[in-house]
Amino acid sequence: MLKRVSALASAITFTGNGLNIAEAPDFTLTQYAGSEKELKKALGKIPARMSVSLEHDRRTQLRINPTQIWVIGEPVEAEACISTPLSSSRTRIVVEGENARFVLAKLSAIDFHPKQFKADTFVQTAIHHTPALIHCVGENAFHIYAMRTFALSVWEAVTDAALEFSA
Amino acid sequence: MTAFKRIDKPSHINRTKQISFQFDGKMFNGFVGDTLASALLANGKTLLGRSFKYHRPRGIIGAGIEESNALLTTGSDGRTEPNTISTTAELKSGITAKSQNAWPSLNFDLMAVNQLLSPIFGAGFYYKTFMGPLKKSWMMYEPIIRKAAGLGAAVPDVDSARYEMRYMFCDVLIIGSGPAGLAAAVTAARSGARVVLVEQDFEFGGSILSSGSEELERWRKAQIAELEKSPEVRLLKRTTAQGIYDQNLAVLSLTPENHPALKITEQLRARTIIMATGAIERPLVFANNDRPGVMLASALRTYLNRFSVVPKKRAVIVTNNDSAYSTAFDLAENDVAVTVAEHRGTLSGNLLARAAQLGIAIFPNCGIADVIGEKQMRGVRLSGRHAVTIECDVLGMSGGWSPAVHLTSHGGIKPKYNEQIAAFIPGGFAKSHFGAGAINGTFGLLAAIREGDAAARAALPDSKKIKEFDLPAVREDRKYSIQPIWNAAEKSNEKYAFVDFQNDVTVKDIKGAHQEGYFSVEHLKRYTTLGMGTDQGKTSNVNALAMMADLRGLPLSQAGTTTFRPPYSPMTVGAIAARSVGLRFKPKRLSPLHDWHVAHGATFIEAGLWMRAWFYDWAGKTPEEAYIKEMELVRQNVGISDVSSLGKIDVQGSDAAEFLNRIYVNGFAKLPVGRARYGVMLNDDGVVLDDGTTSRITDTKFYMTTTTAQAGEVMSWLEYLLQMHWTDLNVHVTSLTDEWGGMAVSGPNSRRALQLAFPEIDITNEALPYMGVIEFKFEGVEVRVLRLSFSGELAYEVHCSADYTTALWEHILKAAELLGIKPYGLEALASLRIEKGHVAGADLDHRNTLDDLGLGKMAGKDKAYIGKELRFREDCQAPERWSLVGIESMEEGAKLRGGAILFAATDEIKGHGRGYITSVTWSTELNKYIALALYNGGLKHEGEDIICAFPLKNENVKARIVSPHFIDKQGERLHA
Amino acid sequence: MRIPCPHCGERDVAEFRYGGDASNVRPSHGSGDLKQWHDYKFIFDNPQGPHLEYWQHVYGCRQWFKLNRNTATNEIVGGER
């Protein structure tokens, strides 16, 4: 089998206090597009709106715009709507720990206060001038989906922002 | 002869923690809690600098951000900070400070000779003097004059500090932690709102720190303790609010403690903003009011009550308002002899009684005629009827108070004049902005606290009942009474009466400006340079414009004010750049093959944000050497190149074919499945937007490629059309640039190479003809092969998902090793396509039409496409427009250069010429330099001789116009 | 400046791409009328005051929308999808 190579293969690892930053690889991402009806038919249940993620049928759904949903997990047999595999297009970075929110606040002009950005919320924003999706997956745990070609730059921006918390 | 001393009185310094520091090479001691200025005063240093133009001896004037004179250079090498404001600089162990603008020493400054030339160096002198004898003479005088003036010197070293940026949000931002600010913060905190309190000082409390009152100190500590316990409150000391911008964005400049960054810039979005920024005392204007030892009256009080530093024996206070008496009384209570020169004729009974109690002599109807002493004042001569000379150590002056309205001005609100307090107050507040305390002209302490509390309640109207506020147990506020005196100088010595200390602007200069016609406030400022120093006129603006109003016979309310702009106080550029410096300025965009290229001798070049492999060391050490070898490999054998940066777009939906048919000039509706087609798209204005190759994967699924440079533009364009105009089309577009990696396998042996790599797959000419597309799975990975050629040779593009591109690339290299396959880079890739005559980025410059590029025949005559209408407008069809030609060099050894301007052989080499070269390469096939170019009239001139002029290198090269397709005109290699 | 994306809410202007004047009506595709297309593309007002314009949330949901922005004060008065 052909070997998979990570976009962060040459990235310098990070060790922090109250902070863990690492690649979280091994995920399958498929984008499904269509009307509200078509998406419901293909996926069963879909998120009612953007910015809130949905766990359904052992998959995570992120509605990135009114007609497109990212599904993280096993792809769905969906004739009703248009599907586009995107597993290679993003590199996923996990940022977690009590200091995680302070790091995020240096990367994007989004309010990351625990009451405003809690588990199962996500935003699409810019990190270091590149498009990124930030998904809150726990009390102080976040997944950043960076574009693969920008992944190393994003990694450097994130770990640099975390300098004050490095061990 | 030292004018100040440190006394035992308890204050805000911590006497258990001594600090040593350096000033002008000598060691001194101070305490934690001192500023650089208070420590210098305590050590008897009153001469701290030389003024900007005249090099007059100068010392400390104030005790805060308004300081205009006592600027020192601190630090060294990459951490040098010129113009450090000594009155706000927190004293830290190991600080080294140096005086500025004096040579060879502060005490003996040769440049003080400037003072003798002061008649020449008045305001605006460079508009009136130093203009002859020759026209360019100013260029000779300028460096000398510049050397003679100035304050701190910038250093050429790179700033070695780290700066950070962060983005925060809150419900209430309170700026200033004096009585009004503290009250607002506590009330806001009690509502549970998210509160941020910023204070530029290193202690909270504002004016309370200078009060010397035990009760106020208790109150101050209690508010801070309550705030520290509130979980949703952020307390930011050492933080200056530098500016307020649209939609309540406040930019804060923080100096953090125990942090890798020297400064943090915070962009804070607040729902509401309460400005409790206080007021700044004004000097009085009289002769020699700039001498070391002449200070703001309130500053003397601060040095006493906050830092335990007092004048040695006697202080004279000159004033036109009641506030200066707080200083007078506090000094007297600490055994300083005090005399008051009072400009007004009457005074309140209470003040007179207290003064009498303390043994303070008051001279009414009297100001200061002159100050005696140069490097340190030693006395004053009173004006008015009492022409008395008094020996003293310091002179405290108070001309009144100016509310710090700057932040309201940032929002465009002009301040308005208030007669009662003889000061400018905010002209209003924007919605969701509030003011409290001295900024409103409310100078009483209890009144300020009440306003702070009220402002917080107004800012949070929906809050549940908030607990009532605790006032400190102090006497009710005294009334504030003032008689404005804008110019207290005697006519005979107005040229020594300073209005703006930092830029050496005197009363004479202001009168001069008026005389010469520069009497609008904007002209006054720029002509005299007053208010343009690092202090931005904090102690000079109001006196100056009031003087000008008087000269013009206008009431102050009509005189106008200049506009305050951010930053409020000096800010280092590094803090604004934060981490966007050096290689971090832009993100780097890397191909999935990047690490492989690094490991195999590639040199990189930037293509927009991309780092692309430019050439490989197997081919040579320099790009000129290498690209020729790489080109030869492709023309004669087989090479492999990384094309992952191409824009790739997934176009899917039942209307996908219709959509592509509308945007491309050529037909796509009937493109068969498994086929690719070269397409060109125009913008609405009829000019070429981009080109690319689009393949049909299924009936409703297309794989579009774009140029690297335009990928983002095209994506946004397609989304715009689908979302804003053609909403009835069932089409979805998604970027696949990151999902797929791509490699070009090119050359006469490219088929053999792929057959060796994929022995199970049929890659014969029949199975995969020119412009065909096939897909298959290889070791679990989807592979797409498109038979496209950029180079003009037999060639294929192999695409697969980016995670496996490196493995697939390595596999092909290994499988075809015996053929001699090697990688080739961007330089060779570009050169090959130039030989072939393919247009690319350099030629698609958004001014060129289809016809300009020789592609006019591509456009469908009977079908509609974007840009069809405007493509035929007059200007786009003009016959002498330039269009694409090929150029062959006719001079052996001479280079053709990109950007060279083209002339007919018979033209004079002058002016704009007839066109220019867009792309150049050495042709390995023709053994000469060739180029693609745009030339007026295009191929009508095929065969004609031309000159390629490159004035930057003084080259005029003979060349000839030829077809842009230099090789394989019949396309035999493509269809092999 | 903050731009109110109809899908994501208010965001910093750096996340967006400005798309120009939105007051002209796009002629139908293939209308063939040169003057109509010329006026659509090149003739529009440049007001000091309220201005209807296109924006795209390029770093966010990538959706295009229109909004009314006062070019003198940057006050944004509502938007449309």
PDB file of C-alpha atoms in Angstrom, chain B residues 282 320 399-403 417-424 443 480 482-486 542 556:
ATOM      1  CA  ARG B 282      -1.797  73.331  31.776  1.00  0.00           C
ATOM      2  CA  ASN B 320      -4.904  81.261  38.119  1.00  0.00           C
ATOM      3  CA  GLY B 399      -2.846  77.426  34.261  1.00  0.00           C
ATOM      4  CA  GLY B 400      -5.912  75.242  34.719  1.00  0.00           C
ATOM      5  CA  TRP B 401      -6.873  71.735  33.625  1.00  0.00           C
ATOM      6  CA  SER B 402      -7.597  70.300  30.184  1.00  0.00           C
ATOM      7  CA  PRO B 403      -9.794  67.194  30.081  1.00  0.00           C
ATOM      8  CA  TYR B 417     -15.249  74.950  24.940  1.00  0.00           C
ATOM      9  CA  ASN B 418     -16.708  75.307  28.439  1.00  0.00           C
ATOM     10  CA  GLU B 419     -16.396  78.851  29.789  1.00  0.00           C
ATOM     11  CA  GLN B 420     -16.940  77.921  33.388  1.00  0.00           C
ATOM     12  CA  ILE B 421     -13.871  75.740  33.680  1.00  0.00           C
ATOM     13  CA  ALA B 422     -11.984  77.473  30.835  1.00  0.00           C
ATOM     14  CA  ALA B 423     -11.362  74.184  29.113  1.00  0.00           C
ATOM     15  CA  PHE B 424     -12.430  71.983  26.241  1.00  0.00           C
ATOM     16  CA  PHE B 443     -13.045  68.023  38.823  1.00  0.00           C
ATOM     17  CA  TYR B 480     -13.389  74.880  41.078  1.00  0.00           C
ATOM     18  CA  ILE B 482     -10.463  79.773  37.489  1.00  0.00           C
ATOM     19  CA  GLN B 483      -9.612  82.930  35.621  1.00  0.00           C
ATOM     20  CA  PRO B 484      -8.130  82.035  32.258  1.00  0.00           C
ATOM     21  CA  ILE B 485      -4.735  83.562  31.533  1.00  0.00           C
ATOM     22  CA  TRP B 486      -3.490  82.317  28.193  1.00  0.00           C
ATOM     23  CA  VAL B 542      -5.017  74.764  24.509  1.00  0.00           C
ATOM     24  CA  LEU B 556     -12.485  80.349  21.942  1.00  0.00           C
TER      25      LEU B 556
END
